[in-house]
């Protein structure tokens, strides 16, 4: 039996504050009536996926992004496993995701985190969204690893910078990947935070070398370096997401028209 159209998955990548560009991508897909049937996300991509899946509109998320400040989530602790405890950000996510479980979202949402003990990528598809996202955003060395379901988890970007394969596992025929990473060739490194973030950037660059080709469409919004932990230039990031998505829209529409999947 011929399908009317392909199932479309949106895979949102890790990248800290640069992930606000995901909002612009989603907004552009909506305006062109490109359906989003399933979503996966690593780190900041997981946060945006959970908010959209819970029913937050791009306009609402854009307003939230403009007023978001680091002090809203930084609950510092004595540095043993990380500098930030992470309970405050989990409470914030709980509210913004409308206290929903992943299995109760308006569309299927999968959140990716890295199992710190096995080194494996884990895809959360059920349970409290706040718990899964808290695990997915746990940048090693900055956030205390998330302890959930008897395991310790760190940032999903450690194992899956852009979770394309997971989108296919969730049933997507076509996958639109959004890569918000940006590799700075001459970074300024002055603090331990810079060291940690730089290390994540290097790991992400290596992951991308063999995973970029897995998606049907790749959107790369970030055109210049933006520190992943500095919440500035939010409007610019969102606009870059919109602009980058616009360039790919004609290709997506054509692919949907040509679809003859069985």
GROMACS .gro file of C-alpha atoms in nm:
model
  262
    1UNK     CA    1   0.000   0.000   0.000
    2UNK     CA    2   0.143   0.338  -0.100
    3UNK     CA    3   0.179   0.596   0.173
    4UNK     CA    4   0.028   0.939   0.119
    5UNK     CA    5   0.350   1.098   0.241
    6UNK     CA    6   0.664   1.004   0.434
    7UNK     CA    7   0.686   1.021   0.810
    8UNK     CA    8   0.918   1.313   0.887
    9UNK     CA    9   1.155   1.318   1.183
   10UNK     CA   10   1.334   1.625   1.315
   11UNK     CA   11   1.668   1.555   1.485
   12UNK     CA   12   1.787   1.849   1.696
   13UNK     CA   13   2.154   1.861   1.786
   14UNK     CA   14   2.356   1.963   2.090
   15UNK     CA   15   2.522   2.303   2.114
   16UNK     CA   16   2.429   2.487   2.432
   17UNK     CA   17   2.283   2.832   2.375
   18UNK     CA   18   2.330   2.785   2.000
   19UNK     CA   19   2.039   2.543   2.027
   20UNK     CA   20   1.800   2.837   2.035
   21UNK     CA   21   1.844   2.831   1.656
   22UNK     CA   22   1.626   2.518   1.666
   23UNK     CA   23   1.330   2.742   1.747
   24UNK     CA   24   1.377   2.932   1.421
   25UNK     CA   25   1.397   2.606   1.225
   26UNK     CA   26   1.074   2.475   1.378
   27UNK     CA   27   0.897   2.805   1.313
   28UNK     CA   28   0.998   2.799   0.946
   29UNK     CA   29   0.889   2.436   0.899
   30UNK     CA   30   0.552   2.522   1.050
   31UNK     CA   31   0.503   2.826   0.828
   32UNK     CA   32   0.566   2.614   0.518
   33UNK     CA   33   0.334   2.340   0.645
   34UNK     CA   34   0.614   2.085   0.665
   35UNK     CA   35   0.482   1.820   0.905
   36UNK     CA   36   0.688   1.711   1.204
   37UNK     CA   37   0.584   1.358   1.294
   38UNK     CA   38   0.855   1.275   1.545
   39UNK     CA   39   1.141   1.455   1.719
   40UNK     CA   40   1.467   1.353   1.877
   41UNK     CA   41   1.710   1.576   2.059
   42UNK     CA   42   2.050   1.577   2.227
   43UNK     CA   43   2.128   1.824   2.505
   44UNK     CA   44   1.977   2.165   2.413
   45UNK     CA   45   1.809   1.994   2.119
   46UNK     CA   46   1.639   1.764   2.368
   47UNK     CA   47   1.513   2.060   2.567
   48UNK     CA   48   1.362   2.228   2.260
   49UNK     CA   49   1.210   1.897   2.142
   50UNK     CA   50   1.045   1.840   2.480
   51UNK     CA   51   0.895   2.190   2.488
   52UNK     CA   52   0.756   2.164   2.136
   53UNK     CA   53   0.628   1.815   2.200
   54UNK     CA   54   0.453   1.938   2.512
   55UNK     CA   55   0.262   2.193   2.306
   56UNK     CA   56   0.474   2.507   2.335
   57UNK     CA   57   0.464   2.713   2.015
   58UNK     CA   58   0.775   2.859   1.850
   59UNK     CA   59   0.647   3.203   1.952
   60UNK     CA   60   0.624   3.099   2.317
   61UNK     CA   61   0.968   2.938   2.309
   62UNK     CA   62   1.112   3.248   2.143
   63UNK     CA   63   0.973   3.468   2.421
   64UNK     CA   64   1.116   3.232   2.683
   65UNK     CA   65   1.457   3.233   2.513
   66UNK     CA   66   1.477   3.612   2.519
   67UNK     CA   67   1.425   3.629   2.895
   68UNK     CA   68   1.627   3.323   2.990
   69UNK     CA   69   1.928   3.399   3.207
   70UNK     CA   70   2.190   3.171   3.352
   71UNK     CA   71   2.098   3.267   3.707
   72UNK     CA   72   1.764   3.091   3.658
   73UNK     CA   73   1.928   2.751   3.658
   74UNK     CA   74   2.269   2.781   3.825
   75UNK     CA   75   2.246   2.607   4.163
   76UNK     CA   76   2.615   2.576   4.243
   77UNK     CA   77   2.743   2.295   4.459
   78UNK     CA   78   3.077   2.189   4.604
   79UNK     CA   79   3.260   2.063   4.294
   80UNK     CA   80   3.291   1.687   4.326
   81UNK     CA   81   3.115   1.555   4.016
   82UNK     CA   82   3.021   1.895   3.872
   83UNK     CA   83   2.978   2.263   3.954
   84UNK     CA   84   2.602   2.282   3.901
   85UNK     CA   85   2.362   2.058   4.091
   86UNK     CA   86   2.095   2.078   3.821
   87UNK     CA   87   1.782   2.059   4.038
   88UNK     CA   88   1.679   2.414   3.956
   89UNK     CA   89   1.697   2.359   3.580
   90UNK     CA   90   1.503   2.033   3.619
   91UNK     CA   91   1.224   2.220   3.798
   92UNK     CA   92   1.220   2.481   3.520
   93UNK     CA   93   1.197   2.213   3.251
   94UNK     CA   94   0.920   2.041   3.447
   95UNK     CA   95   0.712   2.359   3.431
   96UNK     CA   96   0.791   2.448   3.069
   97UNK     CA   97   0.717   2.094   2.949
   98UNK     CA   98   0.379   2.121   3.123
   99UNK     CA   99   0.475   1.844   3.368
  100UNK     CA  100   0.430   1.588   3.091
  101UNK     CA  101   0.575   1.244   3.042
  102UNK     CA  102   0.741   1.177   2.707
  103UNK     CA  103   0.479   0.918   2.615
  104UNK     CA  104   0.206   1.178   2.665
  105UNK     CA  105   0.350   1.441   2.431
  106UNK     CA  106   0.154   1.573   2.132
  107UNK     CA  107   0.396   1.388   1.903
  108UNK     CA  108   0.656   1.118   1.972
  109UNK     CA  109   0.965   1.270   2.133
  110UNK     CA  110   1.291   1.092   2.209
  111UNK     CA  111   1.562   1.240   2.432
  112UNK     CA  112   1.922   1.120   2.402
  113UNK     CA  113   2.170   1.098   2.688
  114UNK     CA  114   2.501   0.918   2.735
  115UNK     CA  115   2.534   0.643   2.996
  116UNK     CA  116   2.843   0.750   3.189
  117UNK     CA  117   2.932   0.396   3.296
  118UNK     CA  118   2.883   0.202   2.972
  119UNK     CA  119   2.954   0.486   2.729
  120UNK     CA  120   2.642   0.396   2.533
  121UNK     CA  121   2.384   0.629   2.383
  122UNK     CA  122   2.043   0.593   2.550
  123UNK     CA  123   1.713   0.704   2.395
  124UNK     CA  124   1.441   0.797   2.645
  125UNK     CA  125   1.091   0.762   2.502
  126UNK     CA  126   0.886   0.749   2.820
  127UNK     CA  127   0.890   0.883   3.173
  128UNK     CA  128   0.904   1.244   3.295
  129UNK     CA  129   1.038   1.479   3.028
  130UNK     CA  130   1.220   1.683   3.290
  131UNK     CA  131   1.421   1.381   3.407
  132UNK     CA  132   1.524   1.284   3.054
  133UNK     CA  133   1.618   1.639   2.955
  134UNK     CA  134   1.811   1.691   3.279
  135UNK     CA  135   2.016   1.384   3.186
  136UNK     CA  136   2.062   1.500   2.827
  137UNK     CA  137   2.193   1.848   2.913
  138UNK     CA  138   2.446   1.732   3.174
  139UNK     CA  139   2.764   1.878   3.028
  140UNK     CA  140   3.047   1.675   3.187
  141UNK     CA  141   3.236   1.869   3.450
  142UNK     CA  142   2.980   2.150   3.463
  143UNK     CA  143   2.659   1.970   3.561
  144UNK     CA  144   2.656   1.694   3.818
  145UNK     CA  145   2.570   1.377   3.620
  146UNK     CA  146   2.201   1.289   3.633
  147UNK     CA  147   2.113   0.978   3.832
  148UNK     CA  148   1.803   0.829   3.674
  149UNK     CA  149   1.658   0.478   3.667
  150UNK     CA  150   1.959   0.346   3.850
  151UNK     CA  151   2.215   0.483   3.603
  152UNK     CA  152   2.434   0.793   3.572
  153UNK     CA  153   2.396   1.005   3.259
  154UNK     CA  154   2.579   1.294   3.095
  155UNK     CA  155   2.518   1.517   2.794
  156UNK     CA  156   2.368   1.343   2.491
  157UNK     CA  157   2.611   1.528   2.268
  158UNK     CA  158   2.894   1.310   2.403
  159UNK     CA  159   2.767   1.011   2.204
  160UNK     CA  160   2.522   1.164   1.954
  161UNK     CA  161   2.578   1.523   1.852
  162UNK     CA  162   2.275   1.509   1.620
  163UNK     CA  163   2.049   1.206   1.691
  164UNK     CA  164   1.962   1.105   1.336
  165UNK     CA  165   1.968   0.728   1.385
  166UNK     CA  166   1.732   0.763   1.681
  167UNK     CA  167   1.483   0.951   1.463
  168UNK     CA  168   1.482   0.657   1.224
  169UNK     CA  169   1.436   0.416   1.515
  170UNK     CA  170   1.125   0.615   1.605
  171UNK     CA  171   0.978   0.554   1.261
  172UNK     CA  172   1.089   0.850   1.051
  173UNK     CA  173   1.115   0.787   0.676
  174UNK     CA  174   1.284   1.119   0.612
  175UNK     CA  175   1.505   1.288   0.871
  176UNK     CA  176   1.578   1.659   0.888
  177UNK     CA  177   1.890   1.709   1.099
  178UNK     CA  178   1.976   2.042   1.261
  179UNK     CA  179   2.343   2.079   1.353
  180UNK     CA  180   2.404   2.387   1.570
  181UNK     CA  181   2.768   2.317   1.640
  182UNK     CA  182   3.043   2.555   1.531
  183UNK     CA  183   3.411   2.473   1.547
  184UNK     CA  184   3.622   2.773   1.643
  185UNK     CA  185   3.978   2.734   1.515
  186UNK     CA  186   4.119   3.000   1.749
  187UNK     CA  187   3.927   2.982   2.077
  188UNK     CA  188   3.997   3.201   2.377
  189UNK     CA  189   4.056   2.969   2.672
  190UNK     CA  190   4.073   3.143   3.011
  191UNK     CA  191   3.863   2.940   3.255
  192UNK     CA  192   3.780   2.579   3.339
  193UNK     CA  193   3.444   2.632   3.167
  194UNK     CA  194   3.628   2.719   2.845
  195UNK     CA  195   3.835   2.402   2.875
  196UNK     CA  196   3.527   2.184   2.924
  197UNK     CA  197   3.331   2.344   2.641
  198UNK     CA  198   3.632   2.326   2.407
  199UNK     CA  199   3.671   1.956   2.484
  200UNK     CA  200   3.303   1.900   2.394
  201UNK     CA  201   3.353   2.094   2.069
  202UNK     CA  202   3.648   1.874   1.972
  203UNK     CA  203   3.451   1.555   2.045
  204UNK     CA  204   3.158   1.686   1.847
  205UNK     CA  205   3.378   1.763   1.549
  206UNK     CA  206   3.501   1.405   1.543
  207UNK     CA  207   3.148   1.266   1.566
  208UNK     CA  208   3.032   1.481   1.276
  209UNK     CA  209   3.292   1.346   1.038
  210UNK     CA  210   3.101   1.021   0.994
  211UNK     CA  211   2.744   1.105   1.096
  212UNK     CA  212   2.652   1.406   0.884
  213UNK     CA  213   2.563   1.189   0.588
  214UNK     CA  214   2.299   0.989   0.777
  215UNK     CA  215   2.027   1.254   0.742
  216UNK     CA  216   1.815   1.321   0.435
  217UNK     CA  217   1.842   1.696   0.494
  218UNK     CA  218   2.104   1.881   0.696
  219UNK     CA  219   2.043   2.231   0.831
  220UNK     CA  220   2.345   2.417   0.975
  221UNK     CA  221   2.229   2.755   1.107
  222UNK     CA  222   2.536   2.880   1.293
  223UNK     CA  223   2.755   3.105   1.081
  224UNK     CA  224   2.990   3.243   1.346
  225UNK     CA  225   3.124   3.141   1.685
  226UNK     CA  226   2.891   3.178   1.983
  227UNK     CA  227   2.998   3.052   2.326
  228UNK     CA  228   2.764   2.767   2.414
  229UNK     CA  229   2.713   2.888   2.772
  230UNK     CA  230   2.671   3.263   2.716
  231UNK     CA  231   2.304   3.353   2.675
  232UNK     CA  232   2.335   3.647   2.442
  233UNK     CA  233   2.238   3.718   2.080
  234UNK     CA  234   1.929   3.500   2.116
  235UNK     CA  235   1.738   3.689   1.846
  236UNK     CA  236   2.028   3.644   1.604
  237UNK     CA  237   2.046   3.271   1.672
  238UNK     CA  238   1.674   3.222   1.615
  239UNK     CA  239   1.689   3.423   1.293
  240UNK     CA  240   1.983   3.215   1.172
  241UNK     CA  241   1.770   2.907   1.230
  242UNK     CA  242   1.492   3.056   1.018
  243UNK     CA  243   1.727   3.161   0.738
  244UNK     CA  244   1.904   2.824   0.721
  245UNK     CA  245   1.574   2.634   0.717
  246UNK     CA  246   1.438   2.850   0.434
  247UNK     CA  247   1.723   2.735   0.208
  248UNK     CA  248   1.628   2.370   0.253
  249UNK     CA  249   1.247   2.408   0.232
  250UNK     CA  250   1.225   2.366  -0.149
  251UNK     CA  251   1.424   2.042  -0.131
  252UNK     CA  252   1.203   1.904   0.145
  253UNK     CA  253   0.882   1.993  -0.041
  254UNK     CA  254   1.012   1.829  -0.359
  255UNK     CA  255   1.113   1.514  -0.171
  256UNK     CA  256   0.768   1.486  -0.012
  257UNK     CA  257   0.602   1.526  -0.354
  258UNK     CA  258   0.818   1.252  -0.499
  259UNK     CA  259   0.757   1.012  -0.213
  260UNK     CA  260   0.648   0.666  -0.316
  261UNK     CA  261   0.735   0.471  -0.006
  262UNK     CA  262   0.561   0.143   0.063
   0.00000   0.00000   0.00000
